[in-house]
Amino acid sequence: MEILELELQHFGKFLDHRVRLHEGINVISGGNETGKTTIYAFIRAMFFGIETGRGENGEEYRRRCPWDDPSYFSGTIRFSIPKNMALINA
């Protein structure tokens, strides 16, 4: 599987932010508080979901709430599987 593109429409600090990934290994780098961990959390949330709830179970959800509208998460991840292309919208 190869991740091709991320569209963080409403996720954490990102609003309508696009990340295009290239063939091979991609390195996401930046200073403190630039969103590296948020991008990682977005990928994880798109494939496996994000827990809500009280206590530690909901901590990731609260941490990644969209800053502009905490009730509305959205984004898209484009990826390819050999000989196929797939899209996840949330």
CSV table of N, CA and C in Angstrom, one decimal:
chain,number,residue,atom,x,y,z
A,1,MET,N,0.8,-1.2,0.0
A,1,MET,CA,0.0,0.0,0.0
A,1,MET,C,0.9,1.2,0.0
A,2,GLU,N,0.5,2.2,-0.7
A,2,GLU,CA,1.2,3.5,-0.8
A,2,GLU,C,0.2,4.6,-0.6
A,3,ILE,N,0.5,5.5,0.4
A,3,ILE,CA,-0.4,6.7,0.7
A,3,ILE,C,0.1,7.7,-0.3
A,4,LEU,N,-0.9,8.3,-1.1
A,4,LEU,CA,-0.6,9.3,-2.1
A,4,LEU,C,-0.8,10.7,-1.7
A,5,GLU,N,-1.9,10.9,-0.9
A,5,GLU,CA,-2.3,12.3,-0.6
A,5,GLU,C,-3.2,12.3,0.7
A,6,LEU,N,-3.0,13.3,1.5
A,6,LEU,CA,-3.8,13.5,2.7
A,6,LEU,C,-4.5,14.9,2.5
A,7,GLU,N,-5.8,14.9,2.8
A,7,GLU,CA,-6.5,16.2,2.8
A,7,GLU,C,-7.1,16.3,4.2
A,8,LEU,N,-6.5,17.2,5.0
A,8,LEU,CA,-7.0,17.4,6.4
A,8,LEU,C,-8.0,18.6,6.3
A,9,GLN,N,-9.3,18.4,6.1
A,9,GLN,CA,-10.2,19.5,5.9
A,9,GLN,C,-10.6,20.1,7.3
A,10,HIS,N,-10.8,19.3,8.3
A,10,HIS,CA,-11.1,19.8,9.6
A,10,HIS,C,-10.5,18.7,10.6
A,11,PHE,N,-9.3,18.9,11.0
A,11,PHE,CA,-8.6,18.0,11.9
A,11,PHE,C,-7.6,18.7,12.7
A,12,GLY,N,-7.8,18.9,14.0
A,12,GLY,CA,-6.8,19.6,14.8
A,12,GLY,C,-6.6,21.0,14.3
A,13,LYS,N,-5.3,21.4,14.2
A,13,LYS,CA,-5.0,22.8,13.8
A,13,LYS,C,-5.2,23.0,12.3
A,14,PHE,N,-5.5,21.9,11.5
A,14,PHE,CA,-5.5,22.0,10.1
A,14,PHE,C,-6.9,22.3,9.6
A,15,LEU,N,-7.0,23.2,8.6
A,15,LEU,CA,-8.3,23.5,8.0
A,15,LEU,C,-7.9,23.6,6.5
A,16,ASP,N,-8.5,22.7,5.7
A,16,ASP,CA,-8.3,22.6,4.3
A,16,ASP,C,-6.8,22.6,3.9
A,17,HIS,N,-6.1,21.6,4.5
A,17,HIS,CA,-4.6,21.5,4.3
A,17,HIS,C,-4.4,20.2,3.5
A,18,ARG,N,-3.6,20.3,2.5
A,18,ARG,CA,-3.3,19.1,1.6
A,18,ARG,C,-1.8,18.7,1.7
A,19,VAL,N,-1.5,17.4,1.9
A,19,VAL,CA,-0.2,16.9,1.9
A,19,VAL,C,-0.1,15.9,0.8
A,20,ARG,N,0.8,16.2,-0.2
A,20,ARG,CA,1.0,15.2,-1.3
A,20,ARG,C,2.3,14.4,-1.0
A,21,LEU,N,2.2,13.1,-1.1
A,21,LEU,CA,3.3,12.3,-0.8
A,21,LEU,C,3.8,11.7,-2.1
A,22,HIS,N,5.1,11.4,-2.2
A,22,HIS,CA,5.8,11.0,-3.4
A,22,HIS,C,6.1,9.5,-3.2
A,23,GLU,N,6.4,8.9,-4.3
A,23,GLU,CA,6.8,7.5,-4.3
A,23,GLU,C,8.0,7.3,-3.5
A,24,GLY,N,8.1,6.2,-2.7
A,24,GLY,CA,9.2,5.9,-1.9
A,24,GLY,C,9.0,6.4,-0.5
A,25,ILE,N,10.0,6.7,0.2
A,25,ILE,CA,9.9,7.1,1.6
A,25,ILE,C,9.8,8.6,1.7
A,26,ASN,N,8.8,9.1,2.5
A,26,ASN,CA,8.6,10.5,2.7
A,26,ASN,C,8.9,10.9,4.1
A,27,VAL,N,9.5,12.0,4.3
A,27,VAL,CA,9.9,12.4,5.7
A,27,VAL,C,9.1,13.7,5.9
A,28,ILE,N,8.3,13.7,7.0
A,28,ILE,CA,7.6,14.9,7.4
A,28,ILE,C,8.4,15.5,8.6
A,29,SER,N,8.9,16.7,8.4
A,29,SER,CA,9.7,17.4,9.4
A,29,SER,C,9.2,18.8,9.6
A,30,GLY,N,9.6,19.3,10.7
A,30,GLY,CA,9.3,20.7,11.0
A,30,GLY,C,9.6,21.0,12.5
A,31,GLY,N,9.5,22.2,12.9
A,31,GLY,CA,9.7,22.6,14.2
A,31,GLY,C,8.6,22.1,15.2
A,32,ASN,N,8.8,22.5,16.4
A,32,ASN,CA,7.8,22.2,17.4
A,32,ASN,C,6.4,22.8,17.1
A,33,GLU,N,5.3,22.1,17.3
A,33,GLU,CA,4.0,22.6,17.1
A,33,GLU,C,3.7,22.9,15.6
A,34,THR,N,4.3,22.3,14.7
A,34,THR,CA,4.0,22.5,13.3
A,34,THR,C,3.0,21.5,12.7
A,35,GLY,N,2.6,20.4,13.5
A,35,GLY,CA,1.6,19.5,13.1
A,35,GLY,C,2.0,18.1,12.7
A,36,LYS,N,3.3,17.8,12.9
A,36,LYS,CA,3.8,16.5,12.5
A,36,LYS,C,3.0,15.4,13.2
A,37,THR,N,2.8,15.5,14.5
A,37,THR,CA,2.1,14.4,15.2
A,37,THR,C,0.6,14.5,14.8
A,38,THR,N,0.1,15.6,14.5
A,38,THR,CA,-1.3,15.7,14.1
A,38,THR,C,-1.5,15.0,12.7
A,39,ILE,N,-0.6,15.1,11.8
A,39,ILE,CA,-0.7,14.4,10.6
A,39,ILE,C,-0.6,12.9,10.8
A,40,TYR,N,0.3,12.5,11.7
A,40,TYR,CA,0.3,11.0,12.0
A,40,TYR,C,-1.0,10.6,12.6
A,41,ALA,N,-1.6,11.4,13.5
A,41,ALA,CA,-2.9,11.0,14.2
A,41,ALA,C,-4.0,11.0,13.1
A,42,PHE,N,-3.9,11.9,12.1
A,42,PHE,CA,-4.9,11.9,11.1
A,42,PHE,C,-4.9,10.6,10.3
A,43,ILE,N,-3.7,10.1,9.9
A,43,ILE,CA,-3.6,8.9,9.2
A,43,ILE,C,-4.1,7.7,10.0
A,44,ARG,N,-3.7,7.7,11.2
A,44,ARG,CA,-4.2,6.6,12.1
A,44,ARG,C,-5.7,6.6,12.3
A,45,ALA,N,-6.3,7.8,12.5
A,45,ALA,CA,-7.7,8.0,12.7
A,45,ALA,C,-8.5,7.6,11.4
A,46,MET,N,-8.0,7.9,10.2
A,46,MET,CA,-8.7,7.5,9.0
A,46,MET,C,-8.7,6.0,8.8
A,47,PHE,N,-7.7,5.3,9.1
A,47,PHE,CA,-7.7,3.9,9.0
A,47,PHE,C,-8.3,3.1,10.1
A,48,PHE,N,-8.2,3.6,11.3
A,48,PHE,CA,-8.6,2.8,12.5
A,48,PHE,C,-9.6,3.5,13.4
A,49,GLY,N,-10.0,4.7,13.1
A,49,GLY,CA,-11.0,5.5,13.9
A,49,GLY,C,-10.3,6.2,15.0
A,50,ILE,N,-11.1,6.9,15.8
A,50,ILE,CA,-10.6,7.7,16.9
A,50,ILE,C,-11.6,7.5,18.0
A,51,GLU,N,-11.1,7.1,19.2
A,51,GLU,CA,-11.9,6.8,20.3
A,51,GLU,C,-12.5,8.1,20.9
A,52,THR,N,-13.7,8.0,21.3
A,52,THR,CA,-14.3,9.1,22.1
A,52,THR,C,-14.7,8.6,23.5
A,53,GLY,N,-15.0,9.4,24.3
A,53,GLY,CA,-15.4,8.9,25.7
A,53,GLY,C,-14.7,9.7,26.8
A,54,ARG,N,-14.8,9.3,27.9
A,54,ARG,CA,-14.3,9.9,29.1
A,54,ARG,C,-12.9,9.4,29.4
A,55,GLY,N,-12.2,10.2,30.2
A,55,GLY,CA,-10.8,9.7,30.6
A,55,GLY,C,-9.9,9.6,29.5
A,56,GLU,N,-8.9,8.6,29.7
A,56,GLU,CA,-7.9,8.4,28.7
A,56,GLU,C,-8.4,8.0,27.3
A,57,ASN,N,-9.5,7.3,27.3
A,57,ASN,CA,-10.1,6.8,26.0
A,57,ASN,C,-10.4,8.0,25.1
A,58,GLY,N,-10.9,9.1,25.6
A,58,GLY,CA,-11.2,10.2,24.7
A,58,GLY,C,-10.2,11.3,24.6
A,59,GLU,N,-9.0,11.1,25.2
A,59,GLU,CA,-7.9,12.1,25.2
A,59,GLU,C,-7.5,12.4,23.7
A,60,GLU,N,-7.3,11.4,22.9
A,60,GLU,CA,-6.9,11.7,21.5
A,60,GLU,C,-7.9,12.4,20.8
A,61,TYR,N,-9.2,12.1,21.0
A,61,TYR,CA,-10.3,12.8,20.3
A,61,TYR,C,-10.3,14.3,20.7
A,62,ARG,N,-10.2,14.6,22.0
A,62,ARG,CA,-10.2,15.9,22.5
A,62,ARG,C,-9.0,16.7,21.9
A,63,ARG,N,-7.8,16.0,21.9
A,63,ARG,CA,-6.6,16.7,21.4
A,63,ARG,C,-6.7,17.0,19.9
A,64,ARG,N,-7.4,16.2,19.1
A,64,ARG,CA,-7.5,16.4,17.7
A,64,ARG,C,-8.7,17.1,17.2
A,65,CYS,N,-9.6,17.6,18.1
A,65,CYS,CA,-10.8,18.3,17.7
A,65,CYS,C,-10.4,19.5,16.8
A,66,PRO,N,-11.1,19.7,15.7
A,66,PRO,CA,-10.8,20.8,14.8
A,66,PRO,C,-10.9,22.1,15.6
A,67,TRP,N,-9.9,23.0,15.5
A,67,TRP,CA,-9.9,24.3,16.2
A,67,TRP,C,-11.1,25.2,15.7
A,68,ASP,N,-11.4,25.1,14.5
A,68,ASP,CA,-12.5,26.0,14.0
A,68,ASP,C,-13.9,25.6,14.3
A,69,ASP,N,-14.1,24.3,14.5
A,69,ASP,CA,-15.4,23.7,14.8
A,69,ASP,C,-15.2,22.4,15.5
A,70,PRO,N,-15.1,22.3,16.8
A,70,PRO,CA,-14.8,21.1,17.5
A,70,PRO,C,-15.8,19.9,17.3
A,71,SER,N,-17.0,20.2,16.7
A,71,SER,CA,-17.9,19.1,16.5
A,71,SER,C,-17.8,18.5,15.1
A,72,TYR,N,-16.9,18.9,14.2
A,72,TYR,CA,-16.9,18.5,12.9
A,72,TYR,C,-15.5,18.1,12.4
A,73,PHE,N,-15.2,16.8,12.4
A,73,PHE,CA,-14.0,16.3,11.8
A,73,PHE,C,-14.2,15.9,10.4
A,74,SER,N,-13.3,16.2,9.5
A,74,SER,CA,-13.4,15.7,8.1
A,74,SER,C,-12.0,15.6,7.4
A,75,GLY,N,-11.9,14.8,6.5
A,75,GLY,CA,-10.7,14.6,5.7
A,75,GLY,C,-10.8,13.5,4.7
A,76,THR,N,-9.7,13.4,3.9
A,76,THR,CA,-9.7,12.4,2.9
A,76,THR,C,-8.2,11.9,2.8
A,77,ILE,N,-8.1,10.6,2.6
A,77,ILE,CA,-6.8,10.0,2.4
A,77,ILE,C,-6.9,9.1,1.1
A,78,ARG,N,-6.0,9.4,0.2
A,78,ARG,CA,-5.9,8.7,-1.1
A,78,ARG,C,-4.7,7.7,-1.0
A,79,PHE,N,-4.9,6.5,-1.3
A,79,PHE,CA,-3.9,5.5,-1.3
A,79,PHE,C,-4.1,4.5,-2.4
A,80,SER,N,-3.0,3.8,-2.7
A,80,SER,CA,-3.1,2.8,-3.8
A,80,SER,C,-2.6,1.5,-3.2
A,81,ILE,N,-3.3,0.5,-3.7
A,81,ILE,CA,-2.9,-0.9,-3.4
A,81,ILE,C,-2.5,-1.5,-4.8
A,82,PRO,N,-1.5,-2.3,-4.9
A,82,PRO,CA,-1.1,-2.7,-6.3
A,82,PRO,C,-2.2,-2.9,-7.2
A,83,LYS,N,-2.2,-2.2,-8.3
A,83,LYS,CA,-3.2,-2.3,-9.4
A,83,LYS,C,-4.6,-1.7,-9.1
A,84,ASN,N,-4.7,-1.0,-7.9
A,84,ASN,CA,-6.0,-0.4,-7.5
A,84,ASN,C,-5.7,0.9,-6.9
A,85,MET,N,-6.7,1.8,-6.9
A,85,MET,CA,-6.6,3.1,-6.1
A,85,MET,C,-7.8,3.1,-5.2
A,86,ALA,N,-7.6,3.6,-4.0
A,86,ALA,CA,-8.7,3.7,-3.1
A,86,ALA,C,-8.8,5.1,-2.4
A,87,LEU,N,-9.9,5.4,-1.8
A,87,LEU,CA,-10.2,6.7,-1.2
A,87,LEU,C,-11.0,6.4,0.0
A,88,ILE,N,-10.6,7.1,1.1
A,88,ILE,CA,-11.4,7.0,2.4
A,88,ILE,C,-11.8,8.5,2.7
A,89,ASN,N,-13.1,8.7,2.8
A,89,ASN,CA,-13.6,10.0,3.2
A,89,ASN,C,-14.2,9.9,4.6
A,90,ALA,N,-14.0,10.9,5.4
A,90,ALA,CA,-14.7,10.8,6.7
A,90,ALA,C,-15.1,12.2,7.0
